[in-house]
Short mmCIF file of C-alpha atoms in Angstrom, two decimals:
data_model
loop_
_atom_site.label_atom_id
_atom_site.label_comp_id
_atom_site.label_asym_id
_atom_site.label_seq_id
_atom_site.Cartn_x
_atom_site.Cartn_y
_atom_site.Cartn_z
CA UNK K 17 65.43 62.56 107.57
CA UNK K 18 64.96 65.98 108.44
CA UNK K 19 68.37 65.81 110.31
CA UNK K 20 69.93 64.36 107.22
CA UNK K 21 68.78 67.28 105.27
CA UNK K 22 69.84 69.77 107.65
CA UNK K 23 73.33 68.42 107.67
CA UNK K 24 73.54 68.45 103.76
CA UNK K 25 72.58 72.06 103.85
CA UNK K 26 75.26 72.99 106.27
CA UNK K 27 77.87 71.28 104.38
CA UNK K 28 76.73 73.07 101.18
CA UNK K 29 76.86 76.57 102.90
CA UNK K 30 80.40 75.92 104.57
CA UNK K 31 81.53 74.86 101.23
CA UNK K 32 80.39 78.23 99.64
CA UNK K 33 82.11 80.08 102.56
CA UNK K 34 85.41 78.29 102.30
CA UNK K 35 85.45 78.89 98.37
CA UNK K 36 85.04 82.61 98.90
CA UNK K 37 87.54 82.87 101.52
CA UNK K 38 90.14 80.91 99.26
CA UNK K 39 90.62 84.20 97.08
CA UNK K 40 91.14 86.47 99.99
CA UNK K 41 94.89 86.36 100.91
CA UNK K 42 95.94 88.79 103.49
CA UNK K 43 99.60 88.34 104.48
CA UNK K 44 101.38 90.58 107.07
CA UNK K 45 105.01 91.46 107.53
CA UNK K 46 107.18 90.44 110.28
CA UNK K 47 106.22 93.87 111.90
CA UNK K 48 102.50 93.16 111.80
CA UNK K 49 101.84 96.56 110.17
CA UNK K 50 101.63 96.05 106.52
CA UNK K 51 98.76 94.30 104.50
CA UNK K 52 99.54 92.72 101.17
CA UNK K 53 96.70 92.01 98.80
CA UNK K 54 97.96 88.73 97.06
CA UNK K 55 95.35 88.20 94.00
CA UNK K 56 93.80 91.20 92.30
CA UNK K 57 90.36 91.09 90.98
CA UNK K 58 89.92 89.12 87.89
CA UNK K 59 93.02 86.76 88.43
CA UNK K 60 90.88 83.83 89.17
CA UNK K 61 91.70 80.92 86.86
CA UNK K 62 94.84 82.59 85.33
CA UNK K 63 98.43 82.13 86.29
CA UNK K 64 99.20 84.93 88.68
CA UNK K 65 102.60 85.32 90.73
CA UNK K 66 101.41 86.55 94.18
CA UNK K 67 104.46 88.13 95.29
CA UNK K 68 105.73 89.57 92.02
CA UNK K 69 104.19 93.12 92.36
CA UNK K 70 102.26 93.09 95.55
CA UNK K 71 99.76 96.08 96.52
CA UNK K 72 101.34 97.10 99.90
CA UNK K 73 98.84 98.91 102.26
CA UNK K 74 100.59 100.48 105.18
CA UNK K 75 98.26 100.01 108.23
CA UNK K 76 97.55 103.24 110.28
CA UNK K 77 99.68 105.48 107.94
CA UNK K 78 98.76 107.88 105.31
CA UNK K 79 100.30 110.72 103.32
CA UNK K 80 103.81 110.68 101.34
CA UNK K 81 105.94 107.52 101.53
CA UNK K 82 108.53 109.43 103.58
CA UNK K 83 106.05 109.23 106.49
CA UNK K 84 106.36 105.34 106.69
CA UNK K 85 110.20 105.90 106.45
CA UNK K 86 110.69 106.57 110.13
CA UNK K 87 111.66 103.09 111.10
CA UNK K 88 113.99 100.40 109.92
CA UNK K 89 117.86 99.92 109.83
CA UNK K 90 120.15 102.72 109.17
CA UNK K 91 120.99 102.69 105.35
CA UNK K 92 124.32 104.24 104.44
CA UNK K 93 124.66 106.98 102.05
CA UNK K 94 127.04 109.92 100.73
CA UNK K 95 128.83 111.69 103.64
CA UNK K 96 128.65 108.72 106.25
CA UNK K 97 131.93 108.25 107.75
CA UNK K 98 132.71 104.50 108.68
CA UNK K 99 135.48 102.97 110.90
CA UNK K 100 136.67 99.73 109.10
CA UNK K 101 139.07 97.48 110.83
CA UNK K 102 140.45 94.40 109.40
CA UNK K 103 142.40 92.18 111.82
CA UNK K 104 146.06 91.96 111.12
CA UNK K 105 145.82 94.52 108.19
CA UNK K 106 146.73 97.96 109.55
CA UNK K 107 146.97 99.27 105.94
CA UNK K 108 143.23 98.80 105.48
CA UNK K 109 141.93 99.50 108.93
CA UNK K 110 141.06 103.50 108.81
CA UNK K 111 138.17 105.71 108.61
CA UNK K 112 136.37 105.83 105.11
CA UNK K 113 133.87 108.33 103.81
CA UNK K 114 131.05 107.25 101.64
CA UNK K 115 131.63 109.39 98.33
CA UNK K 116 129.12 111.41 96.18
CA UNK K 117 128.14 108.32 94.33
CA UNK K 118 127.69 106.22 97.34
CA UNK K 119 131.05 104.15 97.21
CA UNK K 120 134.06 103.74 99.35
CA UNK K 121 137.57 102.71 98.06
CA UNK K 122 139.37 100.18 99.93
CA UNK K 123 143.04 99.16 99.19
CA UNK K 124 143.42 95.72 97.44
CA UNK K 125 139.91 95.49 96.48
CA UNK K 126 139.20 98.99 95.20
CA UNK K 127 135.55 100.51 95.16
CA UNK K 128 132.92 98.81 97.30
CA UNK K 129 129.29 99.94 96.96
CA UNK K 130 127.95 101.37 100.44
CA UNK K 131 124.88 103.35 99.49
CA UNK K 132 121.48 101.80 100.62
CA UNK K 133 122.90 99.01 102.55
CA UNK K 134 123.69 98.57 106.34
CA UNK K 135 127.10 98.42 107.99
CA UNK K 136 126.39 94.76 108.57
CA UNK K 137 125.80 94.21 104.68
CA UNK K 138 129.11 96.26 103.81
CA UNK K 139 131.12 94.22 106.39
CA UNK K 140 130.14 91.04 104.64
CA UNK K 141 130.72 92.50 101.09
CA UNK K 142 134.25 93.67 102.09
CA UNK K 143 134.97 90.33 103.76
CA UNK K 144 133.75 88.37 100.66
CA UNK K 145 136.08 90.44 98.26
CA UNK K 146 139.10 90.42 100.51
CA UNK K 147 138.73 86.67 101.02
CA UNK K 148 138.42 85.76 97.48
CA UNK K 149 142.26 86.47 96.78
CA UNK K 150 143.84 88.62 99.07
CA UNK K 151 143.46 87.75 102.66
CA UNK K 152 142.76 84.20 104.09
CA UNK K 153 139.57 84.24 106.30
CA UNK K 154 139.57 87.94 106.87
CA UNK K 155 138.03 89.40 110.08
CA UNK K 156 136.20 92.64 109.26
CA UNK K 157 134.17 95.08 111.34
CA UNK K 158 132.50 97.98 110.04
CA UNK K 159 131.02 100.92 112.52
CA UNK K 160 129.73 104.32 112.23
CA UNK K 161 132.37 107.14 112.81
CA UNK K 162 129.97 109.76 111.97
CA UNK K 163 126.56 109.95 110.39
CA UNK K 164 126.05 112.20 107.31
CA UNK K 165 124.75 115.57 108.44
CA UNK K 166 121.21 117.02 108.41
CA UNK K 167 120.50 120.72 107.39
CA UNK K 168 118.17 123.32 108.76
CA UNK K 169 116.96 126.50 107.16
CA UNK K 170 114.63 129.46 107.70
CA UNK K 171 113.34 130.91 111.12
CA UNK K 172 116.05 129.28 113.32
CA UNK K 173 118.79 131.18 115.28
CA UNK K 174 121.72 129.34 113.75
CA UNK K 175 120.67 127.69 110.30
CA UNK K 176 123.28 125.52 108.58
CA UNK K 177 124.61 121.91 108.60
CA UNK K 178 124.77 119.89 111.67
CA UNK K 179 126.07 116.25 112.61
CA UNK K 180 123.12 113.95 112.76
CA UNK K 181 122.05 112.58 116.18
CA UNK K 182 120.72 109.11 116.42
CA UNK K 183 117.02 109.35 117.16
CA UNK K 184 116.55 113.04 116.83
CA UNK K 185 113.27 114.74 116.26
CA UNK K 186 112.42 118.06 114.72
CA UNK K 187 112.19 119.39 118.20
CA UNK K 188 115.71 118.51 118.87
CA UNK K 189 117.02 119.57 115.44
CA UNK K 190 115.52 123.07 116.23
CA UNK K 191 117.38 123.09 119.65
CA UNK K 192 120.67 122.24 117.91
CA UNK K 193 120.14 125.16 115.53
CA UNK K 194 119.69 127.41 118.68
CA UNK K 195 115.96 127.32 118.86
CA UNK K 196 113.23 129.22 116.94
CA UNK K 197 113.85 132.98 115.98
CA UNK K 198 111.26 135.58 117.12
CA UNK K 199 109.67 135.36 113.61
CA UNK K 200 109.23 131.60 113.39
CA UNK K 201 105.77 129.94 112.78
CA UNK K 202 106.66 127.18 115.54
CA UNK K 203 103.86 124.68 114.28
CA UNK K 204 104.97 124.68 110.52
CA UNK K 205 108.17 122.90 109.60
CA UNK K 206 108.89 121.28 106.20
CA UNK K 207 111.11 118.28 105.57
CA UNK K 208 112.77 117.52 102.38
CA UNK K 209 113.75 114.06 102.22
CA UNK K 210 115.31 111.61 99.23
CA UNK K 211 113.19 108.40 99.41
CA UNK K 212 114.27 105.81 96.84
CA UNK K 213 115.91 108.40 94.57
CA UNK K 214 112.69 110.55 94.69
CA UNK K 215 112.68 113.99 96.51
CA UNK K 216 109.73 114.46 98.79
CA UNK K 217 108.40 117.34 100.88
CA UNK K 218 106.10 117.33 103.78
CA UNK K 219 104.84 119.29 106.60
CA UNK K 220 105.61 117.57 110.00
CA UNK K 221 105.04 118.04 113.62
CA UNK K 222 107.72 118.76 116.23
CA UNK K 223 107.93 115.00 117.30
CA UNK K 224 108.53 113.74 113.86
CA UNK K 225 111.69 111.70 113.33
CA UNK K 226 114.49 113.33 111.28
CA UNK K 227 116.93 111.17 109.19
CA UNK K 228 120.36 111.74 108.23
CA UNK K 229 120.47 113.94 104.95
CA UNK K 230 117.14 115.73 105.72
CA UNK K 231 116.71 119.32 105.11
CA UNK K 232 114.41 121.10 107.31
CA UNK K 233 113.00 124.52 106.93
CA UNK K 234 111.13 126.52 109.61
CA UNK K 235 108.66 128.89 108.11
CA UNK K 236 108.13 132.53 108.98
CA UNK K 237 104.94 133.78 110.49
CA UNK K 238 103.32 136.94 109.12
CA UNK K 239 101.31 138.24 111.84
#
């Protein structure tokens, strides 16, 4: 009898535990470093679309959103130069520059949006538009000819605009600009970056990843 009572107690406790866990939904991205809270407090018993407006909490990161923007695929923007090749179509195969509004103009199909997408996405967009009425089963490749530049100002020997180099850091950007000047505060560099249309500024260490279009400013020391 005592054993029977104990079993019932364990079942009751287990059911309470499972009921509490049912409302904690932590989902992780493929990268394994983003935690999403799927159900806000007070949502129980009401219709709620878990993925409509998730609360995303980067794990191990803090500060401005630009800090979390150091990884991911390369997204095209104004100033990027692209080599586009369409097999059997020499008039379409050339180097295109993404314009100020984020578009390229391709003969036959006109303006094609390039800003905010990858070369792979652009390749499929061009292929789809050409294949719809101009070229039967077009074979299209899009490669980077030249990344848009970065800018470096302040206490460096040769400030200005320079071509972006893949994987570069603040340290390599300063080296490209001829190194620090004698008055530079070497531990203090500011990056200005556009993130989803919003300008953000943050001070960064010398191993921070530089993105195309970034503007770096090296401060002057006063002692």
